[in-house]
Amino acid sequence: MTSNDSGTIPDAEPLAAAADLGTALRELIEVSVTTTVAAAEVRGAAELVRQATERLAVARRSPAQLPALDDLTRGRRVFNPVTGVGSALAPPLVVHRDGDGVVAQVTLGVAYEGPPSFVHGGMSALLMDQLLGSAAAAAGLWGMTAHLELDYRGPLPLETALSLRAGVAESSGRKSVITGTIALADDPDRVLVEARGVFVMPRPEKVDAYFGSITDATGRHTPPSRPSDATAVDERS
Amino acid sequence: MTSNDSGTIPDAEPLAAAADLGTALRELIEVSVTTTVAAAEVRGAAELVRQATERLAVARRSPAQLPALDDLTRGRRVFNPVTGVGSALAPPLVVHRDGDGVVAQVTLGVAYEGPPSFVHGGMSALLMDQLLGSAAAAAGLWGMTAHLELDYRGPLPLETALSLRAGVAESSGRKSVITGTIALADDPDRVLVEARGVFVMPRPEKVDAYFGSITDATGRHTPPSRPSDATAVDERS
């Protein structure tokens, strides 16, 4: 997905198309929660959305089969609901390495609102869970969330650049403790949300139980087994 | 929004249209992450989505103005990203009173995936933050999340009915502690996610600072001040 190889990897255009649809959907979602047009226009938009769904629904993978666009060896999960360029639910968060940890900047629109004009508290939790996992992956660890806790020191305004950071606090055996913060991008030292997560790599028998039926797009069995399988870090940074 | 008054409330058709668009978008999002059609078809779907955006973008509210469809006196927040029928990000969670607490059932599609075939851990946090807030509201309390913690005892499968519960554990002054759980709907006693939240009602001066510029659709100043302003509980149950 780096710019200099996009002409050579075989799935460049499918990936670009998925990202294009993700972008278009994000714009539509934001407009759909702020529009003041008449109901008939809203119904007209819904009809166009249904036409789009019809075009895409003619061929679908099963949930046990990973998307053809995902590349676990490169940590690419195109439809991840926080970082995926192809996910309309995702802002998306673009995660970069920074020293021993990871950072991300994101601006959230009205679609992510909880209290009037502020980001939904649960959205901060969603973003931090993903970023803590990304920090684990960036440090060569892998795990599933066992415990997550957040302290909210102040509300996060919508439509304002936010700065997110995370890094490994401690790690031993199958268990890692990851911490992270959210602040305004232009006031990065005043922490508004503080997060701490405990990530645990499942024992092999659990991996089999959880992911025994997962295959890649070719039908090959593909359980998560590497740090990059759980979360993606943009290696361009 | 109860069926027997939908013919009499003036915004019945705008509300139905917003819910129709929300439903259509949810279906499109789910198909967009599972489709295996060619890139040209994905581009075609994106073009239809852009046409829908154009129709809706001709008139928009400002973020400081609440949607005309919201009714804070009835706890109706149509575009809430967890419970809003008009929000494409929301499953949506339909919350009902149950004894002293609240319950909800939801089935999450592939768009909500974290580890292959399981719900993203951060999505569980998003849902629980909302449900804990709904439990506070149902008990006549109001507050913003100050602390949220979750213990993950087992992964939540996609495309499987989940049962969520929450209730007030303790409350004194401006502070409430709310607890909640997620389990499979057909195995409700085996808790897979456990949540605990501390909600604090902001002091009046904080309410002014946070929400001083918020107005309703008519331009009238409307800061959150009642339990129902923060979260919606479906009173039909």
Short mmCIF file of C-alpha atoms in Angstrom, two decimals:
data_model
loop_
_atom_site.label_atom_id
_atom_site.label_comp_id
_atom_site.label_asym_id
_atom_site.label_seq_id
_atom_site.Cartn_x
_atom_site.Cartn_y
_atom_site.Cartn_z
CA MET A 1 0.00 0.00 0.00
CA THR A 2 3.03 2.28 -0.19
CA SER A 3 2.79 4.66 -3.11
CA ASN A 4 5.85 3.36 -4.93
CA ASP A 5 4.57 -0.19 -5.27
CA SER A 6 0.92 0.52 -5.96
CA GLY A 7 1.51 -0.01 -9.66
CA THR A 8 2.99 -3.45 -9.17
CA ILE A 9 0.89 -5.19 -6.52
CA PRO A 10 -1.93 -7.08 -8.24
CA ASP A 11 -4.69 -5.82 -5.95
CA ALA A 12 -3.87 -2.09 -6.27
CA GLU A 13 -7.10 -1.22 -8.09
CA PRO A 14 -9.40 -3.40 -5.90
CA LEU A 15 -7.77 -1.81 -2.84
CA ALA A 16 -8.14 1.70 -4.28
CA ALA A 17 -11.79 0.96 -5.14
CA ALA A 18 -12.50 -0.31 -1.60
CA ALA A 19 -10.88 2.82 -0.15
CA ASP A 20 -12.86 4.99 -2.57
CA LEU A 21 -16.13 3.41 -1.42
CA GLY A 22 -15.05 3.78 2.22
CA THR A 23 -14.35 7.47 1.68
CA ALA A 24 -17.62 8.03 -0.17
CA LEU A 25 -19.59 6.26 2.57
CA ARG A 26 -17.91 8.26 5.35
CA GLU A 27 -18.91 11.48 3.57
CA LEU A 28 -22.47 10.24 3.13
CA ILE A 29 -22.75 9.17 6.78
CA GLU A 30 -21.58 12.58 7.98
CA VAL A 31 -24.02 14.36 5.66
CA SER A 32 -26.84 11.97 6.63
CA VAL A 33 -26.69 13.06 10.29
CA THR A 34 -26.49 16.78 9.52
CA THR A 35 -28.76 17.21 6.49
CA THR A 36 -31.89 19.33 6.77
CA VAL A 37 -33.39 18.46 3.37
CA ALA A 38 -37.01 17.30 3.07
CA ALA A 39 -37.99 13.71 3.83
CA ALA A 40 -38.56 12.95 0.14
CA GLU A 41 -34.91 13.81 -0.59
CA VAL A 42 -33.78 11.57 2.26
CA ARG A 43 -35.90 8.76 0.80
CA GLY A 44 -34.29 9.44 -2.59
CA ALA A 45 -30.84 9.10 -1.07
CA ALA A 46 -31.87 5.83 0.60
CA GLU A 47 -32.98 4.53 -2.80
CA LEU A 48 -29.55 5.29 -4.29
CA VAL A 49 -27.95 3.53 -1.33
CA ARG A 50 -30.11 0.46 -1.99
CA GLN A 51 -29.02 0.47 -5.64
CA ALA A 52 -25.39 0.49 -4.48
CA THR A 53 -26.11 -2.42 -2.13
CA GLU A 54 -27.67 -4.42 -4.98
CA ARG A 55 -24.57 -3.99 -7.11
CA LEU A 56 -22.29 -5.23 -4.34
CA ALA A 57 -24.50 -8.01 -2.98
CA VAL A 58 -24.27 -10.25 -6.05
CA ALA A 59 -21.08 -11.91 -4.75
CA ARG A 60 -20.03 -12.08 -1.08
CA ARG A 61 -17.49 -13.91 1.05
CA SER A 62 -18.50 -15.85 4.14
CA PRO A 63 -17.57 -14.30 7.51
CA ALA A 64 -15.10 -17.16 8.12
CA GLN A 65 -13.14 -16.20 5.01
CA LEU A 66 -10.82 -13.22 5.26
CA PRO A 67 -11.12 -10.49 2.60
CA ALA A 68 -8.90 -11.03 -0.45
CA LEU A 69 -7.51 -7.53 0.13
CA ASP A 70 -6.26 -8.32 3.63
CA ASP A 71 -2.58 -9.14 3.90
CA LEU A 72 -1.80 -10.49 7.33
CA THR A 73 1.92 -10.66 6.59
CA ARG A 74 1.87 -6.87 6.17
CA GLY A 75 -0.69 -6.21 8.87
CA ARG A 76 -3.22 -4.96 6.34
CA ARG A 77 -6.83 -5.30 7.47
CA VAL A 78 -8.76 -3.21 4.99
CA PHE A 79 -12.15 -3.37 6.74
CA ASN A 80 -11.09 -2.97 10.38
CA PRO A 81 -13.79 -0.75 11.96
CA VAL A 82 -11.23 1.68 13.39
CA THR A 83 -8.28 1.69 10.99
CA GLY A 84 -9.66 0.14 7.81
CA VAL A 85 -9.63 2.39 4.74
CA GLY A 86 -12.51 0.30 3.38
CA SER A 87 -14.62 0.50 6.54
CA ALA A 88 -17.31 3.19 6.62
CA LEU A 89 -17.43 2.83 10.43
CA ALA A 90 -13.73 3.75 10.72
CA PRO A 91 -12.65 7.43 10.76
CA PRO A 92 -10.17 5.79 9.73
CA LEU A 93 -7.38 6.03 12.26
CA VAL A 94 -3.97 6.07 10.52
CA VAL A 95 -1.41 4.70 12.97
CA HIS A 96 2.29 5.52 12.76
CA ARG A 97 5.27 4.30 14.71
CA ASP A 98 6.82 6.89 16.99
CA GLY A 99 9.83 5.82 18.98
CA ASP A 100 8.86 2.71 20.92
CA GLY A 101 5.15 3.41 20.58
CA VAL A 102 2.53 4.48 18.09
CA VAL A 103 0.72 7.74 17.37
CA ALA A 104 -2.33 8.74 15.35
CA GLN A 105 -4.16 11.92 14.53
CA VAL A 106 -7.86 11.96 13.81
CA THR A 107 -10.69 14.47 13.47
CA LEU A 108 -14.12 13.10 14.26
CA GLY A 109 -17.30 14.44 12.66
CA VAL A 110 -20.82 14.83 13.99
CA ALA A 111 -21.54 11.16 13.25
CA TYR A 112 -19.37 10.33 16.29
CA GLU A 113 -21.28 12.59 18.68
CA GLY A 114 -22.29 11.62 22.22
CA PRO A 115 -23.09 14.68 24.38
CA PRO A 116 -23.98 17.61 22.11
CA SER A 117 -20.84 18.81 20.23
CA PHE A 118 -18.52 16.25 21.87
CA VAL A 119 -17.20 12.82 20.89
CA HIS A 120 -19.16 9.87 22.32
CA GLY A 121 -17.27 8.50 25.34
CA GLY A 122 -17.54 4.99 23.95
CA MET A 123 -15.90 6.13 20.72
CA SER A 124 -12.82 7.16 22.70
CA ALA A 125 -12.79 3.64 24.16
CA LEU A 126 -13.13 2.09 20.70
CA LEU A 127 -10.26 4.16 19.33
CA MET A 128 -8.02 3.50 22.31
CA ASP A 129 -8.64 -0.25 22.30
CA GLN A 130 -7.46 -0.31 18.70
CA LEU A 131 -4.48 1.96 19.30
CA LEU A 132 -3.33 0.00 22.37
CA GLY A 133 -3.50 -3.15 20.24
CA SER A 134 -1.51 -1.40 17.52
CA ALA A 135 1.13 -0.45 20.08
CA ALA A 136 1.38 -4.08 21.15
CA ALA A 137 1.74 -5.18 17.54
CA ALA A 138 4.36 -2.51 16.83
CA ALA A 139 6.39 -3.90 19.74
CA GLY A 140 6.21 -7.41 18.31
CA LEU A 141 3.56 -8.56 20.76
CA TRP A 142 0.18 -9.99 19.93
CA GLY A 143 -2.89 -10.43 22.05
CA MET A 144 -6.57 -10.00 22.57
CA THR A 145 -7.99 -7.40 24.97
CA ALA A 146 -8.44 -8.90 28.45
CA HIS A 147 -8.98 -5.64 30.34
CA LEU A 148 -9.49 -2.07 29.23
CA GLU A 149 -9.94 0.99 31.37
CA LEU A 150 -10.25 4.65 30.61
CA ASP A 151 -10.23 7.85 32.63
CA TYR A 152 -12.02 10.76 31.04
CA ARG A 153 -10.53 14.07 32.22
CA GLY A 154 -12.36 16.28 29.74
CA PRO A 155 -14.66 15.94 26.74
CA LEU A 156 -13.23 15.69 23.21
CA PRO A 157 -14.67 18.29 20.84
CA LEU A 158 -15.96 17.22 17.42
CA GLU A 159 -14.35 18.53 14.23
CA THR A 160 -11.09 19.18 16.07
CA ALA A 161 -7.78 17.45 15.39
CA LEU A 162 -7.04 14.92 18.15
CA SER A 163 -3.66 13.42 18.94
CA LEU A 164 -3.52 9.80 20.16
CA ARG A 165 -0.50 7.97 21.58
CA ALA A 166 0.12 4.51 22.97
CA GLY A 167 3.06 2.39 24.08
CA VAL A 168 3.93 -0.77 25.95
CA ALA A 169 4.19 -0.19 29.71
CA GLU A 170 5.13 -3.75 30.65
CA SER A 171 5.22 -7.18 29.09
CA SER A 172 5.91 -10.66 30.40
CA GLY A 173 5.04 -14.01 28.94
CA ARG A 174 1.73 -13.92 27.14
CA LYS A 175 0.60 -10.72 28.86
CA SER A 176 1.24 -7.06 28.01
CA VAL A 177 0.11 -3.84 29.62
CA ILE A 178 -0.31 -0.98 27.16
CA THR A 179 -1.10 2.62 28.02
CA GLY A 180 -2.29 5.46 25.85
CA THR A 181 -3.72 8.98 25.80
CA ILE A 182 -5.91 11.31 23.76
CA ALA A 183 -5.32 15.07 23.68
CA LEU A 184 -6.09 17.94 21.36
CA ALA A 185 -3.50 18.04 18.58
CA ASP A 186 -2.76 21.69 19.35
CA ASP A 187 -2.52 21.11 23.13
CA PRO A 188 -0.88 17.67 23.25
CA ASP A 189 0.35 17.83 26.85
CA ARG A 190 -3.08 18.27 28.42
CA VAL A 191 -4.36 14.68 28.49
CA LEU A 192 -8.15 14.44 28.07
CA VAL A 193 -8.51 10.66 27.95
CA GLU A 194 -6.13 8.18 29.55
CA ALA A 195 -6.33 4.47 28.72
CA ARG A 196 -4.75 1.28 30.03
CA GLY A 197 -5.22 -2.12 28.48
CA VAL A 198 -4.13 -5.63 29.34
CA PHE A 199 -3.61 -7.78 26.26
CA VAL A 200 -3.16 -11.52 26.46
CA MET A 201 -1.96 -13.83 23.72
CA PRO A 202 -4.37 -16.80 23.73
CA ARG A 203 -2.86 -20.24 24.40
CA PRO A 204 -2.51 -22.39 21.25
CA GLU A 205 -5.61 -24.44 22.14
CA LYS A 206 -7.62 -21.23 22.45
CA VAL A 207 -6.31 -20.00 19.11
CA ASP A 208 -7.52 -23.27 17.59
CA ALA A 209 -10.90 -22.97 19.30
CA TYR A 210 -11.40 -19.34 18.31
CA PHE A 211 -9.94 -19.29 14.82
CA GLY A 212 -9.98 -22.94 13.72
CA SER A 213 -12.36 -22.29 10.84
CA ILE A 214 -10.79 -19.06 9.52
CA THR A 215 -9.41 -19.18 5.97
CA ASP A 216 -7.91 -16.66 3.61
CA ALA A 217 -9.58 -15.77 0.31
CA THR A 218 -8.06 -18.85 -1.35
CA GLY A 219 -9.53 -21.20 1.28
CA ARG A 220 -6.24 -21.79 3.10
CA HIS A 221 -6.54 -22.06 6.91
CA THR A 222 -5.19 -18.81 8.38
CA PRO A 223 -5.40 -18.39 12.15
CA PRO A 224 -3.96 -15.19 13.64
CA SER A 225 -0.45 -15.97 14.79
CA ARG A 226 1.66 -12.86 14.37
CA PRO A 227 1.52 -9.40 15.89
CA SER A 228 0.44 -7.93 12.60
CA ASP A 229 -2.62 -10.15 12.42
CA ALA A 230 -4.48 -8.29 15.09
CA THR A 231 -3.79 -4.70 14.20
CA ALA A 232 -2.22 -2.69 11.44
CA VAL A 233 0.53 -0.13 11.72
CA ASP A 234 1.25 2.07 8.75
CA GLU A 235 4.89 1.31 8.00
CA ARG A 236 5.32 4.37 5.81
CA SER A 237 5.99 6.51 8.85
CA MET B 1 -41.96 7.09 18.11
CA THR B 2 -44.51 4.55 19.37
CA SER B 3 -46.56 3.16 16.52
CA ASN B 4 -49.87 4.50 17.75
CA ASP B 5 -48.80 8.13 17.61
CA SER B 6 -46.75 8.06 14.43
CA GLY B 7 -49.72 9.40 12.50
CA THR B 8 -50.11 12.41 14.74
CA ILE B 9 -46.62 13.70 15.51
CA PRO B 10 -45.62 16.27 12.89
CA ASP B 11 -42.17 14.79 12.22
CA ALA B 12 -43.34 11.20 11.63
CA GLU B 13 -42.34 11.11 7.97
CA PRO B 14 -38.96 12.89 8.42
CA LEU B 15 -38.21 10.47 11.26
CA ALA B 16 -39.26 7.47 9.17
CA ALA B 17 -37.15 8.74 6.27
CA ALA B 18 -34.09 9.18 8.51
CA ALA B 19 -34.58 5.65 9.87
CA ASP B 20 -35.02 4.33 6.31
CA LEU B 21 -31.71 5.90 5.26
CA GLY B 22 -30.04 4.56 8.42
CA THR B 23 -31.27 1.04 7.62
CA ALA B 24 -30.23 1.28 3.98
CA LEU B 25 -26.76 2.52 4.95
CA ARG B 26 -26.27 -0.26 7.51
CA GLU B 27 -27.07 -2.84 4.84
CA LEU B 28 -24.68 -1.18 2.39
CA ILE B 29 -21.88 -1.01 4.97
CA GLU B 30 -22.24 -4.71 5.77
CA VAL B 31 -22.24 -5.62 2.08
CA SER B 32 -19.31 -3.27 1.39
CA VAL B 33 -17.02 -5.22 3.75
CA THR B 34 -18.05 -8.65 2.45
CA THR B 35 -18.53 -8.11 -1.28
CA THR B 36 -16.27 -9.91 -3.74
CA VAL B 37 -17.44 -8.10 -6.90
CA ALA B 38 -14.91 -6.56 -9.31
CA ALA B 39 -13.32 -3.18 -8.58
CA ALA B 40 -15.38 -1.50 -11.34
CA GLU B 41 -18.58 -2.51 -9.57
CA VAL B 42 -17.23 -1.14 -6.27
CA ARG B 43 -16.44 2.13 -8.05
CA GLY B 44 -19.97 2.14 -9.44
CA ALA B 45 -21.39 1.75 -5.94
CA ALA B 46 -19.18 4.61 -4.72
CA GLU B 47 -20.58 6.80 -7.51
CA LEU B 48 -24.16 6.08 -6.37
CA VAL B 49 -23.13 6.91 -2.81
CA ARG B 50 -21.71 10.25 -4.00
CA GLN B 51 -24.99 11.02 -5.76
CA ALA B 52 -26.83 10.36 -2.50
CA THR B 53 -24.40 12.67 -0.66
CA GLU B 54 -25.03 15.44 -3.20
CA ARG B 55 -28.79 15.24 -2.65
CA LEU B 56 -28.42 15.55 1.12
CA ALA B 57 -25.61 18.12 1.21
CA VAL B 58 -27.65 21.01 -0.21
CA ALA B 59 -28.90 21.97 3.28
CA ARG B 60 -27.16 21.13 6.56
CA ARG B 61 -27.35 22.15 10.22
CA SER B 62 -24.32 23.38 12.12
CA PRO B 63 -22.83 20.98 14.70
CA ALA B 64 -23.92 23.35 17.52
CA GLN B 65 -27.55 22.98 16.48
CA LEU B 66 -29.36 19.81 17.53
CA PRO B 67 -31.21 17.85 14.82
CA ALA B 68 -34.85 18.91 14.35
CA LEU B 69 -35.80 15.25 14.87
CA ASP B 70 -34.25 15.05 18.32
CA ASP B 71 -36.65 15.41 21.22
CA LEU B 72 -34.72 15.83 24.44
CA THR B 73 -37.90 15.79 26.53
CA ARG B 74 -38.53 12.24 25.27
CA GLY B 75 -34.89 11.19 25.21
CA ARG B 76 -34.92 10.85 21.45
CA ARG B 77 -31.49 11.25 19.84
CA VAL B 78 -32.00 10.02 16.31
CA PHE B 79 -28.34 10.07 15.24
CA ASN B 80 -26.65 8.70 18.37
CA PRO B 81 -23.84 6.44 17.06
CA VAL B 82 -24.95 3.49 19.22
CA THR B 83 -28.72 3.78 19.59
CA GLY B 84 -29.77 6.17 16.82
CA VAL B 85 -32.10 4.76 14.18
CA GLY B 86 -30.73 7.38 11.79
CA SER B 87 -27.06 6.63 12.47
CA ALA B 88 -25.33 4.28 10.04
CA LEU B 89 -22.62 3.71 12.65
CA ALA B 90 -25.17 2.39 15.17
CA PRO B 91 -26.27 -1.29 15.05
CA PRO B 92 -28.63 0.30 16.44
CA LEU B 93 -28.94 -0.81 20.03
CA VAL B 94 -32.59 -0.76 21.17
CA VAL B 95 -32.61 -0.27 24.93
CA HIS B 96 -35.52 -1.37 27.13
CA ARG B 97 -36.19 -0.95 30.81
CA ASP B 98 -36.02 -4.19 32.80
CA GLY B 99 -36.74 -3.94 36.50
CA ASP B 100 -34.39 -1.32 37.92
CA GLY B 101 -32.01 -1.53 34.98
CA VAL B 102 -31.94 -1.69 31.20
CA VAL B 103 -31.45 -4.48 28.67
CA ALA B 104 -30.72 -4.65 24.96
CA GLN B 105 -30.28 -7.35 22.36
CA VAL B 106 -28.11 -6.87 19.32
CA THR B 107 -26.54 -8.93 16.54
CA LEU B 108 -23.37 -7.45 15.07
CA GLY B 109 -22.31 -8.06 11.48
CA VAL B 110 -18.90 -8.41 9.88
CA ALA B 111 -18.52 -4.61 9.77
CA TYR B 112 -17.94 -4.76 13.55
CA GLU B 113 -15.12 -7.34 13.33
CA GLY B 114 -11.89 -7.17 15.33
CA PRO B 115 -10.13 -10.55 15.51
CA PRO B 116 -11.34 -12.75 12.63
CA SER B 117 -15.01 -13.76 13.19
CA PHE B 118 -15.32 -11.91 16.52
CA VAL B 119 -16.60 -8.50 17.59
CA HIS B 120 -13.91 -5.79 17.94
CA GLY B 121 -13.09 -5.40 21.64
CA GLY B 122 -13.48 -1.65 21.37
CA MET B 123 -16.99 -2.11 19.99
CA SER B 124 -17.96 -3.89 23.20
CA ALA B 125 -16.64 -0.86 25.07
CA LEU B 126 -18.61 1.52 22.83
CA LEU B 127 -21.83 -0.43 23.36
CA MET B 128 -21.34 -0.74 27.11
CA ASP B 129 -20.53 2.95 27.58
CA GLN B 130 -23.83 3.78 25.92
CA LEU B 131 -25.80 1.13 27.84
CA LEU B 132 -24.33 2.17 31.20
CA GLY B 133 -25.35 5.75 30.39
CA SER B 134 -28.83 4.54 29.45
CA ALA B 135 -29.09 2.72 32.80
CA ALA B 136 -28.16 5.95 34.59
CA ALA B 137 -30.80 7.85 32.63
CA ALA B 138 -33.43 5.18 33.29
CA ALA B 139 -32.76 5.61 37.02
CA GLY B 140 -33.28 9.37 36.76
CA LEU B 141 -29.57 10.15 36.90
CA TRP B 142 -27.55 12.05 34.35
CA GLY B 143 -23.85 12.27 33.81
CA MET B 144 -20.87 12.08 31.54
CA THR B 145 -18.46 9.14 31.59
CA ALA B 146 -15.60 9.78 34.04
CA HIS B 147 -14.23 6.25 34.18
CA LEU B 148 -14.98 3.10 32.20
CA GLU B 149 -13.49 -0.33 32.64
CA LEU B 150 -14.14 -3.64 31.01
CA ASP B 151 -13.09 -7.21 31.65
CA TYR B 152 -13.17 -9.46 28.60
CA ARG B 153 -13.76 -13.09 29.64
CA GLY B 154 -14.36 -14.45 26.15
CA PRO B 155 -14.72 -13.16 22.59
CA LEU B 156 -18.16 -12.22 21.22
CA PRO B 157 -18.99 -14.00 17.95
CA LEU B 158 -20.30 -12.01 14.98
CA GLU B 159 -23.77 -12.65 13.56
CA THR B 160 -24.94 -14.05 16.91
CA ALA B 161 -27.63 -12.54 19.14
CA LEU B 162 -26.02 -10.85 22.16
CA SER B 163 -27.76 -9.91 25.39
CA LEU B 164 -26.67 -6.74 27.20
CA ARG B 165 -27.71 -5.62 30.68
CA ALA B 166 -26.86 -2.67 32.91
CA GLY B 167 -28.00 -1.19 36.18
CA VAL B 168 -27.03 1.34 38.84
CA ALA B 169 -24.69 -0.17 41.44
CA GLU B 170 -24.40 2.94 43.61
CA SER B 171 -25.19 6.63 43.42
CA SER B 172 -24.45 9.60 45.63
CA GLY B 173 -24.50 13.29 44.86
CA ARG B 174 -23.33 13.95 41.32
CA LYS B 175 -21.66 10.56 40.95
CA SER B 176 -23.07 7.17 39.93
CA VAL B 177 -21.45 3.78 39.47
CA ILE B 178 -23.14 1.66 36.81
CA THR B 179 -22.32 -1.95 35.99
CA GLY B 180 -23.23 -4.05 32.98
CA THR B 181 -22.58 -7.28 31.13
CA ILE B 182 -22.63 -8.83 27.66
CA ALA B 183 -23.47 -12.49 27.10
CA LEU B 184 -24.80 -14.64 24.27
CA ALA B 185 -28.59 -14.32 24.12
CA ASP B 186 -28.94 -18.09 24.28
CA ASP B 187 -26.47 -18.47 27.18
CA PRO B 188 -27.23 -15.35 29.21
CA ASP B 189 -25.69 -16.50 32.50
CA ARG B 190 -22.16 -16.95 31.11
CA VAL B 191 -20.84 -13.37 31.15
CA LEU B 192 -18.36 -12.68 28.33
CA VAL B 193 -17.82 -8.97 28.92
CA GLU B 194 -18.19 -7.19 32.24
CA ALA B 195 -18.26 -3.39 32.45
CA ARG B 196 -18.19 -0.79 35.18
CA GLY B 197 -18.58 2.93 34.62
CA VAL B 198 -18.42 6.00 36.80
CA PHE B 199 -20.70 8.76 35.55
CA VAL B 200 -20.51 12.28 36.92
CA MET B 201 -23.05 15.05 36.43
CA PRO B 202 -21.02 18.14 35.49
CA ARG B 203 -21.29 21.16 37.81
CA PRO B 204 -23.51 23.96 36.41
CA GLU B 205 -20.48 26.03 35.39
CA LYS B 206 -19.10 23.05 33.45
CA VAL B 207 -22.47 22.53 31.75
CA ASP B 208 -22.31 26.18 30.68
CA ALA B 209 -18.73 25.81 29.48
CA TYR B 210 -19.39 22.59 27.57
CA PHE B 211 -22.84 23.25 26.15
CA GLY B 212 -23.21 27.03 26.27
CA SER B 213 -23.53 27.35 22.50
CA ILE B 214 -25.89 24.41 21.88
CA THR B 215 -29.28 25.26 20.42
CA ASP B 216 -32.25 23.24 19.21
CA ALA B 217 -33.39 23.36 15.59
CA THR B 218 -35.33 26.58 16.25
CA GLY B 219 -32.24 28.35 17.60
CA ARG B 220 -33.32 28.15 21.27
CA HIS B 221 -30.45 27.52 23.73
CA THR B 222 -30.73 23.89 24.88
CA PRO B 223 -28.04 22.59 27.22
CA PRO B 224 -28.38 19.00 28.46
CA SER B 225 -30.04 19.12 31.86
CA ARG B 226 -32.18 16.05 32.25
CA PRO B 227 -31.37 12.33 32.37
CA SER B 228 -33.01 11.81 29.00
CA ASP B 229 -30.71 14.30 27.31
CA ALA B 230 -27.71 12.03 27.42
CA THR B 231 -29.18 8.72 26.40
CA ALA B 232 -32.41 7.29 25.08
CA VAL B 233 -34.43 4.46 26.56
CA ASP B 234 -37.19 2.95 24.49
CA GLU B 235 -40.26 3.46 26.67
CA ARG B 236 -42.34 0.92 24.74
CA SER B 237 -40.92 -1.91 26.81
#
